[in-house]
Amino acid sequence: MKHLALIAAALVFLSAQRIDPKEDTNAKIKAVYLYNFSKYVEWPEDYKNGNFVVTVVGPSSSLLSELDKMAQKKVGSQPIAVKSVSSPSALEKSNIIFMPFESSALLTDVINKIKGQSTLIVTEKAGLTKLGAAINFIIKDNKQLFELSKSNAERYKLKISSNLYALAIKVE
Amino acid sequence: MIKKIIAFLLLLFSAGMMNAQLDKLRAAFVYTQAGNLDSARILIDAACKHPETMNDGQTWYVKAFIYKEIFKKSKPANRDLSIANEAFEAGKKSILLDTTGESKQNNLSIIKSEAAIVNNTFGETLDTINYKKSIECIDQQKLLVKYLKPKANIDSVGAYYYGIMGSYFQTAYEKNPKKNMKFLKIAEESYNKVLIAEPNNISANYNMGIIYYNQAVSLIMNKLDYDFDLATLNDIQDEAVVWFKKSLPYMEKAYQLNPRRKETLIGLSGIYYSLHDNDKSQQFQKLSQDLDKQ
């Protein structure tokens, strides 16, 4: 039996253990960021009841998988509900809207759709805070960091905590 | 082997060593056959120190045989490599002392047999408890192979065994990464030894890359909790980047050595993706997909 184990070990050495593509570290980091944003941003009262809704616009299967894990937690007393829509027209009342890089071109449509609502728009393409996103993920030194436009957040009646502001790359 | 020994001893007993010391050698052999190795050892040790027999190659031949049997008789985890080495040294001395060359093949047979036992002991003790015995086996096997095959690359012999050891402990670690961190260290040390001997060993380079990549992934997927604050998230990202960057040169080297190995292409795509270099990640992903089409 031991000999078989030795042969197996030799074969493993000569063959290869593959990287598991299901383990998307970038998606996990984004999900942890989004959950932190829920703790450091204050929404108006009518957004503090019922589900805390996080909506992803466009395809992002690995992020959705991570967000489903995040949805096992709560924001205060609110259960988290994760939704996915393929187009801005399908958007419903959300606390956070996340737009993956591939959906960046839809930002203007999203902004028009949620006019008058209190939604934190999070994007991940350079320059989108200038187009209305409150938070935009950027890459610096191989890490995911985030830009924050306080004025864009306030436009949606959102209060940013000083802790979040201190850790952000500030843009206006 | 036993038949050879009997034939050799008959030759030995008829070749003029007719005295009390011969009786001791004969008794040592009888004890060995009866499985009384402790008594055989006492007699042969005495013969190897006695002026009448200590310079006779045949005495050392019997010692080589008895010590090899002592080594073999113990359970693998209890095998004493110094006994194996004494058998080896006795065999070498026998060949040197035997000017007729008659016993050379018999001594070489004992040394080859010992090499087979050491090889098996390596496998039989390669587990998370007895692995230090495996490491001793590697060192002994290098000595034996160096003697049996003087032109063989001894560093490659070590690399072969350390590659297997690295793979064993890498697998042991991955069964329970949180609990088995020390196994990962052993795997890393083993692959390092392979790479010192064979810098162009593809498997060792690839596996070393995987070890460091998995360290980073484990940090993010297992250690990073949703309740961690942003400062901690930042720290964990810093640490993960260090591991990903440590992984990269090994995977790059594996790629240089064989640009058509699919696992390496997937590995590089994964590392660059995790380092947020999407262009390079996609470049290697495409190379991997192109391989599938061929």
Short mmCIF file of C-alpha atoms in Angstrom, two decimals:
data_model
loop_
_atom_site.label_atom_id
_atom_site.label_comp_id
_atom_site.label_asym_id
_atom_site.label_seq_id
_atom_site.Cartn_x
_atom_site.Cartn_y
_atom_site.Cartn_z
CA MET A 1 0.00 0.00 0.00
CA LYS A 2 2.87 2.28 0.91
CA HIS A 3 4.48 1.54 -2.43
CA LEU A 4 1.32 2.63 -4.18
CA ALA A 5 1.38 5.87 -2.20
CA LEU A 6 5.00 6.43 -3.25
CA ILE A 7 4.16 5.85 -6.90
CA ALA A 8 1.16 8.17 -6.59
CA ALA A 9 3.35 10.89 -5.05
CA ALA A 10 5.87 10.50 -7.86
CA LEU A 11 3.11 10.80 -10.43
CA VAL A 12 1.71 13.90 -8.75
CA PHE A 13 5.17 15.45 -8.81
CA LEU A 14 5.63 14.73 -12.48
CA SER A 15 2.08 15.68 -13.43
CA ALA A 16 0.58 18.84 -12.03
CA GLN A 17 -1.94 20.23 -9.64
CA ARG A 18 -3.88 22.87 -11.49
CA ILE A 19 -4.99 26.26 -10.33
CA ASP A 20 -8.66 26.20 -9.41
CA PRO A 21 -10.36 28.81 -11.61
CA LYS A 22 -13.42 28.82 -9.33
CA GLU A 23 -11.39 30.56 -6.65
CA ASP A 24 -11.63 34.15 -7.86
CA THR A 25 -9.63 36.18 -5.35
CA ASN A 26 -10.44 39.48 -7.07
CA ALA A 27 -14.16 38.80 -6.71
CA LYS A 28 -13.77 37.98 -3.03
CA ILE A 29 -11.92 41.24 -2.40
CA LYS A 30 -14.63 43.22 -4.20
CA ALA A 31 -17.31 41.49 -2.19
CA VAL A 32 -15.55 42.31 1.09
CA TYR A 33 -15.25 45.93 -0.04
CA LEU A 34 -18.95 46.09 -0.90
CA TYR A 35 -19.90 44.69 2.50
CA ASN A 36 -17.65 47.25 4.17
CA PHE A 37 -19.28 50.05 2.14
CA SER A 38 -22.62 48.94 3.58
CA LYS A 39 -21.24 49.57 7.06
CA TYR A 40 -19.57 52.91 6.37
CA VAL A 41 -22.32 54.59 4.33
CA GLU A 42 -25.54 55.83 5.84
CA TRP A 43 -28.71 55.60 3.77
CA PRO A 44 -31.92 57.59 4.34
CA GLU A 45 -34.49 56.01 6.68
CA ASP A 46 -36.62 54.51 3.94
CA TYR A 47 -33.61 52.44 2.82
CA LYS A 48 -33.07 50.99 6.29
CA ASN A 49 -36.12 48.73 6.22
CA GLY A 50 -36.64 45.43 4.48
CA ASN A 51 -33.84 43.89 2.51
CA PHE A 52 -30.52 45.60 1.93
CA VAL A 53 -30.39 45.23 -1.84
CA VAL A 54 -27.16 44.88 -3.81
CA THR A 55 -27.70 44.78 -7.57
CA VAL A 56 -25.10 43.82 -10.15
CA VAL A 57 -25.61 45.20 -13.64
CA GLY A 58 -24.41 42.83 -16.34
CA PRO A 59 -22.67 39.48 -16.20
CA SER A 60 -20.32 38.71 -13.33
CA SER A 61 -20.83 35.12 -12.28
CA SER A 62 -17.84 34.80 -9.96
CA LEU A 63 -18.70 38.04 -8.13
CA LEU A 64 -22.33 36.95 -7.78
CA SER A 65 -21.13 33.71 -6.27
CA GLU A 66 -19.11 35.66 -3.68
CA LEU A 67 -21.97 38.07 -3.04
CA ASP A 68 -24.23 35.10 -2.32
CA LYS A 69 -21.81 34.20 0.48
CA MET A 70 -21.87 37.82 1.66
CA ALA A 71 -25.68 37.64 1.69
CA GLN A 72 -25.50 35.24 4.61
CA LYS A 73 -24.62 38.28 6.73
CA LYS A 74 -26.81 41.26 7.59
CA VAL A 75 -26.43 45.00 7.36
CA GLY A 76 -27.63 46.10 10.80
CA SER A 77 -30.93 44.25 11.05
CA GLN A 78 -31.46 44.10 7.28
CA PRO A 79 -31.02 40.81 5.43
CA ILE A 80 -28.94 41.19 2.29
CA ALA A 81 -30.56 40.44 -1.07
CA VAL A 82 -28.33 40.11 -4.12
CA LYS A 83 -29.87 40.75 -7.53
CA SER A 84 -28.52 40.66 -11.03
CA VAL A 85 -29.97 42.55 -14.00
CA SER A 86 -28.81 42.52 -17.58
CA SER A 87 -29.97 46.04 -18.43
CA PRO A 88 -30.58 49.28 -16.50
CA SER A 89 -34.27 49.20 -17.41
CA ALA A 90 -34.70 46.20 -15.12
CA LEU A 91 -33.27 47.99 -12.09
CA GLU A 92 -35.38 48.19 -8.93
CA LYS A 93 -34.80 50.05 -5.67
CA SER A 94 -31.28 49.14 -4.49
CA ASN A 95 -28.93 50.26 -1.74
CA ILE A 96 -25.86 49.50 -3.86
CA ILE A 97 -25.49 49.07 -7.60
CA PHE A 98 -22.26 47.51 -8.77
CA MET A 99 -21.24 47.86 -12.38
CA PRO A 100 -18.49 45.46 -13.52
CA PHE A 101 -15.93 46.80 -15.97
CA GLU A 102 -17.80 45.25 -18.91
CA SER A 103 -20.97 47.19 -18.02
CA SER A 104 -19.27 50.57 -17.69
CA ALA A 105 -20.87 51.93 -20.86
CA LEU A 106 -24.28 51.59 -19.19
CA LEU A 107 -23.50 54.06 -16.39
CA THR A 108 -25.41 56.99 -17.88
CA ASP A 109 -28.48 54.79 -18.38
CA VAL A 110 -28.20 53.56 -14.81
CA ILE A 111 -27.98 57.13 -13.48
CA ASN A 112 -31.05 58.13 -15.47
CA LYS A 113 -32.96 55.10 -14.25
CA ILE A 114 -32.32 55.70 -10.55
CA LYS A 115 -32.81 59.46 -10.58
CA GLY A 116 -34.15 60.63 -7.23
CA GLN A 117 -33.16 57.45 -5.42
CA SER A 118 -30.50 56.91 -2.73
CA THR A 119 -28.25 54.36 -4.29
CA LEU A 120 -24.50 53.96 -3.93
CA ILE A 121 -23.12 53.45 -7.44
CA VAL A 122 -19.87 51.47 -7.50
CA THR A 123 -17.90 51.06 -10.74
CA GLU A 124 -14.51 49.76 -11.79
CA LYS A 125 -13.30 51.77 -14.75
CA ALA A 126 -11.02 54.80 -14.66
CA GLY A 127 -12.82 58.11 -14.90
CA LEU A 128 -16.32 56.96 -13.96
CA THR A 129 -16.52 59.12 -10.85
CA LYS A 130 -16.50 62.03 -13.27
CA LEU A 131 -19.61 60.55 -14.85
CA GLY A 132 -21.46 60.12 -11.54
CA ALA A 133 -20.19 57.01 -9.74
CA ALA A 134 -19.70 57.56 -6.00
CA ILE A 135 -17.08 54.84 -5.66
CA ASN A 136 -14.78 53.46 -8.33
CA PHE A 137 -12.40 50.52 -7.88
CA ILE A 138 -8.92 51.10 -9.21
CA ILE A 139 -5.76 49.02 -9.37
CA LYS A 140 -2.61 50.37 -7.78
CA ASP A 141 0.52 48.37 -6.95
CA ASN A 142 -1.30 45.16 -7.93
CA LYS A 143 -4.01 45.86 -5.34
CA GLN A 144 -7.66 46.82 -5.51
CA LEU A 145 -8.22 50.24 -3.96
CA PHE A 146 -11.12 52.64 -4.33
CA GLU A 147 -11.72 56.21 -5.34
CA LEU A 148 -14.49 58.06 -3.58
CA SER A 149 -16.41 61.08 -4.75
CA LYS A 150 -18.10 62.51 -1.67
CA SER A 151 -20.10 64.98 -3.72
CA ASN A 152 -21.48 62.22 -5.94
CA ALA A 153 -22.51 60.26 -2.86
CA GLU A 154 -24.19 63.31 -1.31
CA ARG A 155 -26.10 63.87 -4.55
CA TYR A 156 -27.87 60.59 -3.71
CA LYS A 157 -28.45 61.66 -0.07
CA LEU A 158 -25.81 59.25 1.21
CA LYS A 159 -23.60 60.06 4.20
CA ILE A 160 -20.03 58.80 4.01
CA SER A 161 -18.35 57.99 7.34
CA SER A 162 -15.08 59.69 8.10
CA ASN A 163 -13.43 56.26 8.41
CA LEU A 164 -14.32 55.33 4.85
CA TYR A 165 -13.34 58.74 3.58
CA ALA A 166 -9.95 58.49 5.31
CA LEU A 167 -9.12 55.21 3.54
CA ALA A 168 -10.32 56.31 0.11
CA ILE A 169 -8.48 57.91 -2.77
CA LYS A 170 -10.41 61.14 -2.84
CA VAL A 171 -11.73 62.47 -6.14
CA GLU A 172 -14.25 65.15 -6.97
CA MET B 1 21.17 -14.41 -1.89
CA ILE B 2 21.38 -17.01 0.90
CA LYS B 3 22.52 -19.66 -1.62
CA LYS B 4 25.26 -17.34 -2.80
CA ILE B 5 26.38 -16.73 0.76
CA ILE B 6 26.51 -20.46 1.54
CA ALA B 7 28.53 -21.14 -1.61
CA PHE B 8 30.87 -18.30 -0.74
CA LEU B 9 31.34 -19.46 2.82
CA LEU B 10 32.09 -23.01 1.65
CA LEU B 11 34.79 -21.48 -0.52
CA LEU B 12 35.96 -19.40 2.39
CA PHE B 13 36.09 -22.36 4.78
CA SER B 14 38.10 -24.41 2.35
CA ALA B 15 40.49 -21.64 1.53
CA GLY B 16 42.80 -21.93 4.48
CA MET B 17 41.22 -19.91 7.25
CA MET B 18 41.17 -22.90 9.56
CA ASN B 19 41.36 -21.61 13.09
CA ALA B 20 39.27 -20.42 15.99
CA GLN B 21 38.40 -17.24 14.18
CA LEU B 22 36.91 -19.24 11.36
CA ASP B 23 34.67 -20.97 13.88
CA LYS B 24 33.45 -17.57 14.99
CA LEU B 25 32.68 -16.52 11.45
CA ARG B 26 30.86 -19.80 10.86
CA ALA B 27 28.91 -19.32 14.08
CA ALA B 28 28.04 -15.76 13.11
CA PHE B 29 26.62 -17.04 9.86
CA VAL B 30 24.64 -19.80 11.59
CA TYR B 31 23.22 -17.24 14.02
CA THR B 32 22.24 -15.06 11.06
CA GLN B 33 20.43 -17.95 9.41
CA ALA B 34 18.64 -18.70 12.67
CA GLY B 35 17.56 -15.07 12.94
CA ASN B 36 19.70 -14.43 16.00
CA LEU B 37 21.21 -11.27 14.62
CA ASP B 38 22.29 -9.83 17.96
CA SER B 39 24.61 -12.78 18.58
CA ALA B 40 25.81 -12.73 14.98
CA ARG B 41 26.63 -9.07 15.35
CA ILE B 42 28.70 -9.61 18.50
CA LEU B 43 30.76 -12.31 16.80
CA ILE B 44 31.32 -10.46 13.55
CA ASP B 45 32.24 -7.24 15.36
CA ALA B 46 34.82 -9.19 17.33
CA ALA B 47 36.15 -10.81 14.14
CA CYS B 48 36.52 -7.42 12.50
CA LYS B 49 38.73 -6.30 15.39
CA HIS B 50 40.77 -9.48 15.78
CA PRO B 51 44.28 -9.31 14.27
CA GLU B 52 43.90 -12.69 12.58
CA THR B 53 40.72 -11.75 10.69
CA MET B 54 40.52 -7.97 10.55
CA ASN B 55 42.55 -7.72 7.37
CA ASP B 56 40.70 -10.47 5.55
CA GLY B 57 38.20 -9.32 2.97
CA GLN B 58 36.03 -12.33 3.69
CA THR B 59 35.46 -11.19 7.27
CA TRP B 60 34.15 -7.87 6.07
CA TYR B 61 32.01 -9.55 3.49
CA VAL B 62 30.27 -11.52 6.25
CA LYS B 63 29.87 -8.30 8.22
CA ALA B 64 28.30 -6.57 5.21
CA PHE B 65 25.81 -9.41 4.91
CA ILE B 66 24.95 -9.55 8.62
CA TYR B 67 24.55 -5.78 8.97
CA LYS B 68 22.38 -5.62 5.86
CA GLU B 69 20.17 -8.33 7.42
CA ILE B 70 20.02 -6.42 10.72
CA PHE B 71 18.95 -3.28 8.85
CA LYS B 72 16.35 -5.16 6.84
CA LYS B 73 14.89 -7.04 9.81
CA SER B 74 13.74 -3.90 11.67
CA LYS B 75 10.39 -2.34 10.93
CA PRO B 76 10.85 0.49 8.40
CA ALA B 77 10.28 3.28 10.92
CA ASN B 78 12.87 1.75 13.25
CA ARG B 79 15.55 1.06 10.67
CA ASP B 80 18.84 2.56 11.71
CA LEU B 81 20.59 4.10 8.73
CA SER B 82 23.93 3.95 10.54
CA ILE B 83 23.58 0.14 10.38
CA ALA B 84 22.95 0.36 6.65
CA ASN B 85 26.02 2.53 6.33
CA GLU B 86 28.12 0.06 8.32
CA ALA B 87 27.01 -2.69 5.94
CA PHE B 88 27.99 -0.48 3.02
CA GLU B 89 31.38 0.40 4.50
CA ALA B 90 32.04 -3.27 5.28
CA GLY B 91 31.21 -4.25 1.70
CA LYS B 92 33.56 -1.58 0.35
CA LYS B 93 36.34 -2.65 2.70
CA SER B 94 35.87 -6.29 1.71
CA ILE B 95 36.34 -5.38 -1.95
CA LEU B 96 39.47 -3.39 -1.13
CA LEU B 97 41.01 -6.14 0.99
CA ASP B 98 40.20 -8.97 -1.40
CA THR B 99 43.09 -8.78 -3.81
CA THR B 100 41.82 -11.82 -5.74
CA GLY B 101 38.66 -9.98 -6.70
CA GLU B 102 36.65 -13.13 -6.03
CA SER B 103 34.22 -11.54 -3.63
CA LYS B 104 33.62 -8.32 -5.57
CA GLN B 105 30.42 -9.44 -7.27
CA ASN B 106 29.07 -10.87 -4.02
CA ASN B 107 29.78 -7.64 -2.19
CA LEU B 108 28.21 -5.61 -4.98
CA SER B 109 25.14 -7.81 -4.74
CA ILE B 110 24.86 -7.00 -1.05
CA ILE B 111 25.23 -3.26 -1.71
CA LYS B 112 22.61 -3.41 -4.49
CA SER B 113 20.28 -5.31 -2.20
CA GLU B 114 20.85 -2.66 0.47
CA ALA B 115 20.05 0.09 -2.04
CA ALA B 116 16.74 -1.64 -2.78
CA ILE B 117 15.91 -1.84 0.94
CA VAL B 118 16.83 1.83 1.46
CA ASN B 119 14.65 2.80 -1.50
CA ASN B 120 11.73 0.86 -0.05
CA THR B 121 12.34 2.33 3.40
CA PHE B 122 12.13 5.81 1.88
CA GLY B 123 8.66 5.00 0.57
CA GLU B 124 7.57 3.16 3.69
CA THR B 125 8.50 6.03 6.00
CA LEU B 126 7.28 8.86 3.78
CA ASP B 127 4.45 10.02 5.96
CA THR B 128 3.78 12.96 8.22
CA ILE B 129 5.27 11.19 11.26
CA ASN B 130 8.33 9.30 9.99
CA TYR B 131 9.46 11.55 7.17
CA LYS B 132 12.80 12.37 8.83
CA LYS B 133 13.71 8.73 8.31
CA SER B 134 12.88 9.25 4.62
CA ILE B 135 15.34 12.13 4.51
CA GLU B 136 18.05 9.90 6.05
CA CYS B 137 17.26 7.33 3.36
CA ILE B 138 17.87 9.90 0.65
CA ASP B 139 21.32 10.69 2.03
CA GLN B 140 22.21 7.00 2.31
CA GLN B 141 20.87 6.23 -1.16
CA LYS B 142 23.05 8.96 -2.63
CA LEU B 143 26.14 7.28 -1.12
CA LEU B 144 25.10 3.86 -2.40
CA VAL B 145 24.31 5.05 -5.93
CA LYS B 146 27.53 7.05 -6.06
CA TYR B 147 29.43 3.84 -5.35
CA LEU B 148 27.39 1.54 -7.58
CA LYS B 149 27.18 3.98 -10.51
CA PRO B 150 30.16 6.33 -10.29
CA LYS B 151 29.05 8.21 -13.41
CA ALA B 152 25.51 8.83 -12.16
CA ASN B 153 24.53 12.37 -11.24
CA ILE B 154 24.10 12.10 -7.49
CA ASP B 155 22.34 15.46 -7.24
CA SER B 156 19.68 14.10 -9.57
CA VAL B 157 19.23 11.08 -7.32
CA GLY B 158 18.49 13.43 -4.42
CA ALA B 159 16.27 15.56 -6.64
CA TYR B 160 14.21 12.50 -7.58
CA TYR B 161 13.45 11.65 -3.96
CA TYR B 162 12.94 15.25 -2.82
CA GLY B 163 10.53 15.79 -5.70
CA ILE B 164 8.41 12.91 -4.43
CA MET B 165 8.67 14.20 -0.87
CA GLY B 166 7.62 17.70 -1.93
CA SER B 167 4.65 16.32 -3.78
CA TYR B 168 3.60 14.16 -0.82
CA PHE B 169 3.67 17.07 1.62
CA GLN B 170 2.04 19.47 -0.83
CA THR B 171 -0.87 17.04 -1.06
CA ALA B 172 -0.90 16.56 2.74
CA TYR B 173 -1.06 20.34 3.18
CA GLU B 174 -3.90 20.76 0.75
CA LYS B 175 -6.06 18.25 2.61
CA ASN B 176 -6.33 20.77 5.45
CA PRO B 177 -4.49 24.04 4.72
CA LYS B 178 -5.44 25.73 8.00
CA LYS B 179 -4.08 22.91 10.13
CA ASN B 180 -1.19 21.66 8.01
CA MET B 181 0.92 24.75 7.39
CA LYS B 182 4.10 22.95 8.53
CA PHE B 183 3.63 20.41 5.73
CA LEU B 184 3.71 23.22 3.22
CA LYS B 185 7.05 24.31 4.66
CA ILE B 186 8.43 20.79 4.19
CA ALA B 187 7.12 20.72 0.60
CA GLU B 188 8.75 24.09 -0.05
CA GLU B 189 12.09 22.93 1.41
CA SER B 190 11.92 19.72 -0.63
CA TYR B 191 11.28 21.53 -3.91
CA ASN B 192 14.06 23.97 -3.05
CA LYS B 193 16.45 21.03 -2.80
CA VAL B 194 15.26 19.76 -6.17
CA LEU B 195 15.85 23.18 -7.70
CA ILE B 196 19.32 23.55 -6.21
CA ALA B 197 20.26 20.25 -7.88
CA GLU B 198 18.22 20.80 -11.04
CA PRO B 199 17.33 24.46 -11.64
CA ASN B 200 15.61 23.48 -14.87
CA ASN B 201 13.33 20.88 -13.32
CA ILE B 202 9.92 21.82 -14.75
CA SER B 203 7.82 19.99 -12.16
CA ALA B 204 9.67 21.52 -9.22
CA ASN B 205 9.44 25.02 -10.71
CA TYR B 206 5.74 24.59 -11.45
CA ASN B 207 4.93 23.09 -8.05
CA MET B 208 6.88 25.80 -6.25
CA GLY B 209 4.82 28.36 -8.18
CA ILE B 210 1.63 26.56 -7.17
CA ILE B 211 2.66 26.46 -3.51
CA TYR B 212 3.14 30.24 -3.37
CA TYR B 213 0.05 30.91 -5.49
CA ASN B 214 -2.05 28.76 -3.17
CA GLN B 215 -0.65 30.60 -0.16
CA ALA B 216 -2.01 33.84 -1.57
CA VAL B 217 -5.32 32.29 -2.56
CA SER B 218 -5.75 30.70 0.86
CA LEU B 219 -5.08 34.03 2.50
CA ILE B 220 -7.87 35.70 0.56
CA MET B 221 -10.39 32.88 0.24
CA ASN B 222 -10.00 31.37 3.73
CA LYS B 223 -8.49 33.95 6.05
CA LEU B 224 -10.16 37.09 4.74
CA ASP B 225 -13.49 37.43 6.52
CA TYR B 226 -16.37 39.69 5.57
CA ASP B 227 -16.24 41.28 9.01
CA PHE B 228 -12.67 42.47 8.54
CA ASP B 229 -12.35 46.22 8.27
CA LEU B 230 -10.83 48.00 5.30
CA ALA B 231 -7.42 48.50 6.93
CA THR B 232 -7.15 44.73 7.50
CA LEU B 233 -8.36 44.06 3.96
CA ASN B 234 -5.56 46.31 2.74
CA ASP B 235 -2.98 44.42 4.84
CA ILE B 236 -4.18 41.06 3.54
CA GLN B 237 -3.98 42.31 -0.02
CA ASP B 238 -0.40 43.45 0.62
CA GLU B 239 0.53 40.02 1.93
CA ALA B 240 -1.23 38.21 -0.92
CA VAL B 241 0.58 40.33 -3.51
CA VAL B 242 3.89 39.27 -1.98
CA TRP B 243 2.93 35.58 -2.37
CA PHE B 244 1.63 36.04 -5.91
CA LYS B 245 4.86 37.80 -6.88
CA LYS B 246 6.89 35.05 -5.24
CA SER B 247 4.98 32.49 -7.31
CA LEU B 248 5.50 34.28 -10.60
CA PRO B 249 9.22 33.63 -11.37
CA TYR B 250 8.84 29.89 -10.77
CA MET B 251 5.82 29.69 -13.05
CA GLU B 252 7.59 31.86 -15.64
CA LYS B 253 10.59 29.52 -15.50
CA ALA B 254 8.34 26.47 -15.98
CA TYR B 255 6.87 28.27 -18.99
CA GLN B 256 10.31 29.01 -20.46
CA LEU B 257 11.26 25.36 -20.08
CA ASN B 258 8.09 24.15 -21.78
CA PRO B 259 5.87 26.82 -23.36
CA ARG B 260 3.31 24.21 -24.40
CA ARG B 261 2.46 22.83 -20.99
CA LYS B 262 -1.20 23.63 -20.41
CA GLU B 263 -1.05 23.65 -16.60
CA THR B 264 1.67 26.29 -16.69
CA LEU B 265 -0.33 28.49 -19.05
CA ILE B 266 -3.36 28.22 -16.76
CA GLY B 267 -1.12 28.96 -13.79
CA LEU B 268 0.37 32.09 -15.35
CA SER B 269 -3.05 33.30 -16.41
CA GLY B 270 -4.24 32.85 -12.81
CA ILE B 271 -1.27 34.62 -11.25
CA TYR B 272 -1.48 37.61 -13.60
CA TYR B 273 -5.24 37.79 -13.07
CA SER B 274 -4.72 37.91 -9.31
CA LEU B 275 -2.10 40.63 -9.78
CA HIS B 276 -4.70 42.54 -11.83
CA ASP B 277 -2.62 42.38 -15.00
CA ASN B 278 -5.55 41.44 -17.20
CA ASP B 279 -3.71 41.83 -20.50
CA LYS B 280 -1.11 39.25 -19.57
CA SER B 281 -3.70 37.03 -17.93
CA GLN B 282 -5.74 36.95 -21.13
CA GLN B 283 -2.62 36.44 -23.22
CA PHE B 284 -1.82 33.20 -21.37
CA GLN B 285 -5.45 32.18 -21.32
CA LYS B 286 -5.50 32.49 -25.10
CA LEU B 287 -2.32 30.41 -25.43
CA SER B 288 -3.97 27.75 -23.28
CA GLN B 289 -7.12 27.79 -25.42
CA ASP B 290 -5.03 27.64 -28.59
CA LEU B 291 -3.40 24.48 -27.29
CA ASP B 292 -6.84 22.89 -26.98
CA LYS B 293 -7.56 23.63 -30.63
CA GLN B 294 -4.38 21.95 -31.88
#
